[in-house]
Structure formats: C-alpha cells, structure tokens
XYZ file of C-alpha atoms in Angstrom:
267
model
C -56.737 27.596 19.273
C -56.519 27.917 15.971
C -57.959 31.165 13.851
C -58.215 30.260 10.381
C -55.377 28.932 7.917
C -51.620 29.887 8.750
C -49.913 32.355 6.916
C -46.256 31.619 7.541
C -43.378 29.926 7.175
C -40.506 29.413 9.287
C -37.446 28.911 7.146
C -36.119 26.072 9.330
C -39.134 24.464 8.461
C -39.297 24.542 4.517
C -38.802 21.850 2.416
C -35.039 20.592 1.964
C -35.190 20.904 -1.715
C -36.001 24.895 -1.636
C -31.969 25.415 -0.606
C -32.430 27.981 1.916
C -29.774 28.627 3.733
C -30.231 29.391 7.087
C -28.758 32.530 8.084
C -30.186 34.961 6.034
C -33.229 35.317 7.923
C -35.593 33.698 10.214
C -38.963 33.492 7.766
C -39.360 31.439 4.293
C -41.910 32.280 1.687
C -45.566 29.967 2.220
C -46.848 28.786 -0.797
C -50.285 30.246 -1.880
C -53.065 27.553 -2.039
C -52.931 25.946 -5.692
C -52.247 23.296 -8.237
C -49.337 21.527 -6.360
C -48.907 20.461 -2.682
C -47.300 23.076 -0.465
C -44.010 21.134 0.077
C -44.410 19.615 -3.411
C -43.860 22.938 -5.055
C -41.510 26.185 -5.534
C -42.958 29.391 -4.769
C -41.976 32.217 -7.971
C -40.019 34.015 -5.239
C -37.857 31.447 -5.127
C -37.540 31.237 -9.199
C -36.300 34.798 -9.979
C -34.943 35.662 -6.817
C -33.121 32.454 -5.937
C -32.509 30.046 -8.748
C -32.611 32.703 -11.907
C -31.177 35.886 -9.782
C -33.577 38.742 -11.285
C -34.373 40.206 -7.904
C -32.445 40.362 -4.797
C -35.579 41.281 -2.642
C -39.296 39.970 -2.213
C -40.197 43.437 -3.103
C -38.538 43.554 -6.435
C -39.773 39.768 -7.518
C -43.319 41.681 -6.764
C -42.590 44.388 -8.999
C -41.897 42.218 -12.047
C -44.645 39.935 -11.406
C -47.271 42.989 -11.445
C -45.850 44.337 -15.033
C -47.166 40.582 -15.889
C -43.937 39.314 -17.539
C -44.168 36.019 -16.161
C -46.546 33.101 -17.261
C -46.763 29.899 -15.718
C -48.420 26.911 -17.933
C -49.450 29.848 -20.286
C -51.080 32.545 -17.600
C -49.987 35.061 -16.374
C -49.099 35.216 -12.558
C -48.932 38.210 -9.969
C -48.359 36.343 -6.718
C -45.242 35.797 -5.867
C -45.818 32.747 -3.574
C -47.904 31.042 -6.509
C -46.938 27.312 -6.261
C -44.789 26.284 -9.488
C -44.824 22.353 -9.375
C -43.200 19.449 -11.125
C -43.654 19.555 -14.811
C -45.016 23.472 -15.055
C -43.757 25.808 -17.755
C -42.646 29.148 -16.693
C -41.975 31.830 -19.667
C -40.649 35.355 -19.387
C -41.116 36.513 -22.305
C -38.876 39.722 -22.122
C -36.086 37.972 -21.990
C -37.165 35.048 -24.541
C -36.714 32.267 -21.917
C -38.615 28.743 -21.306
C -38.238 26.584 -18.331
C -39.429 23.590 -17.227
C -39.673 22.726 -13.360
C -38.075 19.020 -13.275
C -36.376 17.243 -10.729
C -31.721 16.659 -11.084
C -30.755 13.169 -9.834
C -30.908 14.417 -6.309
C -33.962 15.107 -6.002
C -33.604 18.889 -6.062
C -36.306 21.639 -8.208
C -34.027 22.508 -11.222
C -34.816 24.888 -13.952
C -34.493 23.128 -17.205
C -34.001 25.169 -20.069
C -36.375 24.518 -23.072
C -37.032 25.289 -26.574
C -40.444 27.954 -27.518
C -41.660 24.912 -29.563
C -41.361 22.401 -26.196
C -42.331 25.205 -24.431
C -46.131 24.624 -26.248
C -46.939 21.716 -24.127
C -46.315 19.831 -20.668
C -47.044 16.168 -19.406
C -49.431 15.355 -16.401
C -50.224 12.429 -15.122
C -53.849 10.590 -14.650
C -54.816 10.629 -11.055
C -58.566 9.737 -11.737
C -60.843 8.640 -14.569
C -64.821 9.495 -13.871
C -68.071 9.806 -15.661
C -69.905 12.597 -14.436
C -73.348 14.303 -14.772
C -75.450 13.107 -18.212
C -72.429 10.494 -18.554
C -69.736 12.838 -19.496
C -66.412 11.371 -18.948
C -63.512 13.569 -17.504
C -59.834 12.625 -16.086
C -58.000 14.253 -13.487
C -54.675 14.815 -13.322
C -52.002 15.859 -11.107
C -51.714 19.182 -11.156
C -55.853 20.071 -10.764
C -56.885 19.768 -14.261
C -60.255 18.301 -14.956
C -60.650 17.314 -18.650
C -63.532 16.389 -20.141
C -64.071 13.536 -23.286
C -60.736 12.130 -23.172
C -59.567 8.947 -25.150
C -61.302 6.012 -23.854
C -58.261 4.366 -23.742
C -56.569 6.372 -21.286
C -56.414 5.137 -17.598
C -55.518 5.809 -14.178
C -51.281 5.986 -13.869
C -50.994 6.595 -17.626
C -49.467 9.918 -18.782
C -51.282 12.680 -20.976
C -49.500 15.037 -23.301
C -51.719 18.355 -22.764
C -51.410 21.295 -25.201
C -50.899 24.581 -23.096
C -52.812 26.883 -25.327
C -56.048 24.698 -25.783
C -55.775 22.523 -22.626
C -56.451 19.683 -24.519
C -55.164 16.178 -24.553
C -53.188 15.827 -27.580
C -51.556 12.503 -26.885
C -50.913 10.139 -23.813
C -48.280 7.491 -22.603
C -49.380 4.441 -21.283
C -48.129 2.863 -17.742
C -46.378 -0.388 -19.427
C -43.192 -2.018 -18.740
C -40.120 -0.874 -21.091
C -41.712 2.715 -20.787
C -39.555 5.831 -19.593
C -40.195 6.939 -16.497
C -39.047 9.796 -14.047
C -39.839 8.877 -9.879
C -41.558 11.787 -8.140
C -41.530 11.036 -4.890
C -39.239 8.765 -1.883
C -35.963 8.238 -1.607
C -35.160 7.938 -5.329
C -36.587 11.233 -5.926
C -35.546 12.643 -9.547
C -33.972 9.264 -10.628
C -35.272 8.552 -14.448
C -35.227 4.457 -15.698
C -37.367 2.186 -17.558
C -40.106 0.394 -15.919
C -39.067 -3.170 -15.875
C -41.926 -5.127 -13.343
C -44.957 -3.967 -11.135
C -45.654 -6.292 -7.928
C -49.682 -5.853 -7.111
C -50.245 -5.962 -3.736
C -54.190 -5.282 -2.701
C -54.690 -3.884 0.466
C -50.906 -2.204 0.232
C -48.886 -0.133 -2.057
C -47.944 -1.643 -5.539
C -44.547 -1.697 -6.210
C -42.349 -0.843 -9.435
C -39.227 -1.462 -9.898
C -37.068 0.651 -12.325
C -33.531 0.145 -13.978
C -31.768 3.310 -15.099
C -29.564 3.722 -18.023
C -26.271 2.792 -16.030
C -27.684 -0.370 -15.083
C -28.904 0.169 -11.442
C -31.918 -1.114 -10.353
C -34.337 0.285 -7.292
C -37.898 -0.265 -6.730
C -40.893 2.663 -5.195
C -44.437 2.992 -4.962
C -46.462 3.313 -7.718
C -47.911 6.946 -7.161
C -43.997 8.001 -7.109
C -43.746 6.582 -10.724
C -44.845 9.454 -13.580
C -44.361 8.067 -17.164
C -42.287 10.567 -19.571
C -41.584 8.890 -22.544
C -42.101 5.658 -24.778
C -39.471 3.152 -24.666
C -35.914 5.216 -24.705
C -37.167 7.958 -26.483
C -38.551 10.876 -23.993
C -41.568 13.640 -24.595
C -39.706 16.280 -22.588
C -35.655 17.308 -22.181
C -33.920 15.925 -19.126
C -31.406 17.911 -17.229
C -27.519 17.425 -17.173
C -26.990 13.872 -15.700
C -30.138 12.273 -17.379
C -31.678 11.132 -13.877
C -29.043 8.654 -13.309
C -27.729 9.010 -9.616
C -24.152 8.913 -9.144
C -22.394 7.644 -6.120
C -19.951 9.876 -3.980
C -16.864 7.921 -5.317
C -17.726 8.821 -8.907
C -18.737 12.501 -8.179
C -15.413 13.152 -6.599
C -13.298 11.420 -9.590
C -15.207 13.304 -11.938
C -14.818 16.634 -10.179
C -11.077 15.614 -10.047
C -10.934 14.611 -13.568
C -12.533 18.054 -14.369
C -9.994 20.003 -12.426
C -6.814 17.859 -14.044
C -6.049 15.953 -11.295
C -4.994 12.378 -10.809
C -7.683 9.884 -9.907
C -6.651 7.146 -7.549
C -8.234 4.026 -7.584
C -8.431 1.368 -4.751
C -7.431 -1.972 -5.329
C-alpha cells in the first residue's frame, strides 16, 4: 500500500538521456515536483556535478546552490533536484556563464553555451489558449506559465518568445509550413528541420512531417513538434551538429578523418 508520493530513484531506472552510468552507485537523484515532467527534465545535480563538473558530491552541488549562485529562467534555485527542462536558462553568475538546456541530434540534454544578451529571453510553446474569469484571456505554455492578455493572434502549437525579466510575451512564431522547428519528443528526439506538411487526422494524432537541412525527411506527432525559428533563420543557438542526425557510417569517417586516417569507401 502506498503512503504518500515516492521519494526515490533507482538509478537503473532513470531516464536514458541523464548518462548515468551504472556502477557508481545503486540510487539516482528524483526530480522535485515542477515546471517539466519528471523524465522530461535534468535535475541541477546533474548540471554542476555531471555535465559542468563543479562538484564531485551531492553535498557540495548543495553547498553552492544555498550561497544562491545559480538562477534558472532568472530565479534563484536552492534545491538541487529542481527540474531544469527543455528550453530553461541556467546562469551562474560567478563565473559569467549562460546555458541553455537543448536537445544534440541524439536526443541527449546538452548544455548550450549562450550569449548574456540571448541569455534575456527563452521560447515556450502554446499548450492552451483560454478566457477566464470577467473574460480575461490567458495562454499556457509548456513549461507552467499562465499568461494573461496575449496577442489575439496567437494559438494553440504556435511558439512565444517570453522575456525572462518581465515574463511577458514579446513576440511569437507561428505553427506554418517552411517554419524551423526542433522535435521534442519520439524517436527523432533533438532532430531540427523545416516543417514541410501536417496530415489532420480527428480522432488520432496529427502528423508532421519535417525535412532537415541535409535533405532527410521523417514525420512525428504534432505535440513532439516545438517551433524555433521563422523560415531558416532561428530565435535561439543550436548546438554543434545543427540537429541534423548523422548515420553510423558518416560518424565513423568523420572521426577517422579527424584523427588523419584513410577513409574507405564501399563500392
């Protein structure tokens, strides 16, 4: 029976794209209850001790939380299991650093490095669009904002642009075809391509499909589709790669190519 929520984490049973290896303990961090799903998300443990190396123990990511050197979207966070999600700006502003949580072509969390002036804003996308009490209307988004009197023309899929400091809509992106997008969720997970055709299906899922910058095409669900830029031209830095997935034959010629070698090709 079941005594209120659980508070652990067996590391076998975290998320793939946390990169825990599996020897160094038998217990992961659980994310805290927040903005972003608990396997949708990477817990600040993770970020310093993990991915940027400040810490080499839980108990030293807790003391540099609690001198409040670390911000996430703007505020400052203590816990070190606070959920960091998909498009969240994380500052330490000791060292002078910006990152932005986006997804490589793998569909792994990566750390993108960004400018202080990038570092002023972050995209979300539309989950909802309401009229509430004395017919106020207010949008949701994806990572548990609720803003009130947004453009009219804004609608559910679309993208907002949302200034950190003010937490208000200062521009949006519109779900259209030809538009830049980066997939979320599925098997294409951190690909990025321009939206080329939506299929509507009512009673199902609708379907988009996407074409990258190589040329490959793939199609996913619509709620794994979030809209980052207009045309070619993106709102927010990609990391190395530009979300175009590789295959295994071109990673290994390019990792010979880097190391001098000859590449073989087969006729």
């Amino acid at each position: 029976m079941a005594r209120g929520p659980k508070k652990h984490l067996k590391r076998l049973a975290a998320p793939n794209h946390w990169m825990l290896d599996k020897l160094s303990g038998k217990w992961a961090p659980r994310p805290s209850s927040g903005p972003h799903k608990m396997r949708e998300c990477l817990p600040l443990i993770l970020v310093l001790r993990n991915r940027l190396k400040y810490a080499l123990t839980k108990k030293e990511v807790t003391l540099i939380l609690m001198q409040r050197l670390v911000k996430v979207d703007g505020k400052v966070r203590t816990d070190p299991n606070y959920p960091a999600g998909f498009m969240d700006v994380i500052s330490i502003e000791k060292t002078k650093e910006n990152f932005r949580l986006l997804f490589d072509p793998k569909g792994r969390f990566t750390l993108q490095r960004i400018t202080p002036e990038e570092a002023k804003f972050k995209l979300a996308r539309v989950t909802r669009v309401e009229t509430g009490n004395q017919g106020i209307p207010y949008v949701h988004t994806d990572d548990g904002r609720s803003i009130r009197y947004p453009d009219p023309a804004i609608s559910i899929h679309d993208t907002v642009k949302i200034d950190i400091e003010s937490g208000k809509i200062t521009a949006f992106i519109p779900f259209e075809v030809n538009n830049l997008c980066m997939i979320v969720g599925g098997h294409n997970l951190g690909r990025v391509g321009a939206v080329t055709h939506r299929e509507k299906h009512p009673g199902s899922f609708d379907i988009v499909h996407v074409t990258d910058t190589a040329g490959h095409q793939f199609a996913t669900r619509l709620s794994n589709v979030f809209i980052i830029g207009k045309a070619s031209q993106t709102f927010v830095s990609l990391p190395a790669g530009k979300g175009v997935r590789r295959s295994r034959i071109d990673e290994r010629n390019a990792a010979l190519k880097k190391r001098g070698e000859k590449v073989e090709t087969v006729a």
